């Protein structure tokens, strides 16, 4: 799957920093002065912290309208790019209301997965999804995580490191797409036999849409939601047969994947993924192409793209039937 991107490069507004801590106490001794100084400037702070840390922040700083907790990640989330897309939507709303925003994130071991690659994917995705936003993003990581890949990824995905509370340039930093080209997004958990499957080419997209819509309606989705989901899958499927390979496959699981409720759809093609993180940057109004995966990300609960020797794969979570 090749994702066309004609967007003209613009200056990066995101300030993306990393800090390391040796213990929970060390974390709070770094975090509290930084938050207090940010609030004193009148800047709204978006919090993506573990519950214990968030409680400690409120105990020390007290409740404040400038401290805005972001939504808790879905239990068992495996896709860093999906979480980055969710955070981008939340931050755009905050910026629209409050102007420039500071965001503080924290490593949480329950999302490590098998090897910790989730965090490298997440930070690389942040570098694309938030690039044009006036956001100061500081990510806190333990000095000794369970997986070495977490530490290696943190050092490669952040343009700056906090040293004594002061950001300094990070000599190990690489651009997000370079990081993910070297360490591709992980494949999600394998699912069982699908309820629906179809091999299709460009001339069978209409058949694919009809089959998927009928399957979603049968599974309890309302007409409007089913049509939205068909649109999302169609955007991905069209990319697959236009840029990936002449034929592609659709698989549908109507009862979810054991982690998330609702239907799961996958599109597989035999093409090479040119952009490891497609559809994360909001398309510019002058861009004639490159909108399909971004549109699909806005419609679906989750959209995860990965590649391997067999080709390019996209898994879309529809969410609960409504």
XYZ file of C-alpha atoms in Angstrom, residues 107-277:
171
model
C 5.217 5.369 30.806
C 2.851 2.701 32.102
C 4.086 -0.875 32.136
C 0.605 -2.360 31.563
C 0.819 -1.163 27.956
C 4.301 -2.579 27.255
C 3.063 -5.620 25.390
C 5.519 -8.385 24.604
C 8.590 -6.212 24.019
C 7.806 -2.585 24.823
C 7.668 -1.495 21.179
C 4.278 0.134 21.845
C 6.064 3.153 23.333
C 8.420 3.666 20.412
C 5.461 3.499 18.048
C 3.496 5.945 20.221
C 6.257 8.558 20.419
C 7.044 8.278 16.710
C 3.333 8.708 16.000
C 3.198 11.761 18.275
C 5.962 13.300 16.194
C 3.696 13.159 13.136
C 0.178 13.532 14.543
C 1.050 16.566 16.700
C 3.725 18.121 14.492
C 1.731 21.207 13.508
C 0.237 21.842 16.962
C 1.466 24.402 19.527
C 2.102 21.701 22.123
C 4.910 21.225 24.643
C 4.920 17.458 25.158
C 7.071 16.000 27.922
C 7.227 12.205 28.235
C 8.527 10.654 31.449
C 10.186 7.220 31.282
C 11.825 5.046 33.959
C 15.593 4.836 33.838
C 15.381 1.038 34.048
C 12.267 -0.204 32.217
C 11.545 -3.894 31.872
C 12.347 -3.809 28.153
C 15.513 -2.199 26.815
C 13.591 -1.307 23.641
C 11.586 1.241 25.671
C 14.709 3.144 26.669
C 16.247 2.881 23.193
C 13.038 4.107 21.583
C 12.670 7.023 23.991
C 16.165 8.228 23.153
C 15.490 8.099 19.416
C 12.016 9.610 19.243
C 12.488 12.806 21.294
C 14.265 15.838 19.815
C 15.112 17.112 23.319
C 15.924 15.689 26.745
C 15.214 17.366 30.071
C 18.423 17.748 32.067
C 17.998 19.455 35.424
C 14.644 20.732 34.221
C 16.138 22.360 31.123
C 15.562 20.973 27.597
C 18.755 20.212 25.685
C 19.129 18.920 22.136
C 19.165 15.131 21.851
C 21.983 13.939 19.603
C 20.388 10.478 19.257
C 17.108 11.790 17.848
C 15.869 10.469 14.499
C 12.828 11.559 12.524
C 9.706 9.500 13.347
C 9.445 7.744 9.987
C 13.104 6.731 10.136
C 12.568 5.199 13.570
C 9.543 3.210 12.385
C 11.272 2.162 9.187
C 13.975 0.562 11.343
C 11.539 -0.762 13.956
C 8.162 -1.288 12.239
C 4.878 -1.096 14.094
C 4.132 -4.468 15.694
C 1.457 -6.766 14.359
C -1.605 -7.073 16.619
C -2.849 -10.253 18.262
C -3.870 -12.935 15.800
C -7.600 -13.574 15.600
C -9.507 -16.759 14.884
C -11.441 -17.680 11.778
C -13.257 -14.619 10.352
C -17.024 -14.458 9.948
C -16.693 -12.872 6.509
C -13.891 -12.921 3.949
C -13.582 -11.734 0.383
C -10.822 -11.448 -2.175
C -11.347 -8.392 -4.348
C -9.786 -6.177 -6.995
C -10.499 -2.615 -8.041
C -13.472 -3.757 -10.107
C -15.040 -5.499 -7.066
C -15.017 -2.622 -4.580
C -18.775 -2.194 -4.928
C -19.296 -5.869 -4.108
C -16.996 -5.493 -1.110
C -18.957 -2.476 0.172
C -22.304 -4.222 -0.200
C -21.103 -7.355 1.576
C -19.609 -5.373 4.451
C -22.651 -3.138 4.908
C -25.017 -6.105 5.017
C -22.753 -7.871 7.532
C -22.663 -4.810 9.797
C -26.424 -4.339 9.638
C -26.908 -8.005 10.528
C -24.545 -7.539 13.493
C -26.755 -4.778 14.901
C -25.162 -1.585 13.602
C -27.575 1.191 12.653
C -27.732 2.276 9.033
C -25.797 5.529 9.539
C -22.998 3.911 11.557
C -22.731 1.016 9.107
C -22.410 3.461 6.213
C -19.673 5.384 8.049
C -17.737 2.170 8.681
C -18.121 1.065 5.087
C -16.684 4.436 4.053
C -13.680 3.925 6.330
C -12.975 0.408 5.065
C -13.518 1.503 1.473
C -10.880 4.243 1.816
C -8.343 1.653 2.971
C -9.437 -0.958 0.437
C -9.171 1.512 -2.437
C -5.610 2.368 -1.402
C -4.815 -1.336 -1.203
C -5.808 -2.183 -4.786
C -4.673 1.115 -6.277
C -1.207 1.289 -4.734
C -0.588 -2.099 -3.105
C -1.443 -5.045 -5.332
C -4.011 -5.852 -7.973
C -5.915 -8.004 -5.522
C -6.519 -7.659 -1.771
C -8.446 -9.468 0.936
C -11.092 -8.354 3.400
C -11.622 -10.215 6.682
C -14.388 -9.347 9.155
C -14.924 -10.548 12.724
C -18.352 -9.425 13.869
C -17.886 -10.153 17.602
C -14.658 -8.209 18.171
C -11.223 -9.507 19.064
C -11.630 -10.447 22.716
C -10.277 -7.045 23.794
C -12.574 -4.556 22.092
C -16.311 -4.934 21.548
C -17.723 -4.562 18.067
C -16.715 -5.644 14.601
C -13.104 -5.858 13.443
C -12.162 -5.494 9.774
C -8.802 -6.182 8.174
C -7.527 -5.346 4.704
C -4.473 -7.197 3.421
C -2.553 -6.506 0.219
C 0.799 -7.677 -1.131
C 2.237 -4.181 -1.613
C 5.020 -2.364 0.202
C 4.168 0.249 2.794
C 5.929 3.473 1.829
C 4.857 5.462 4.900
C 4.999 3.498 8.184
C 2.499 5.861 9.858
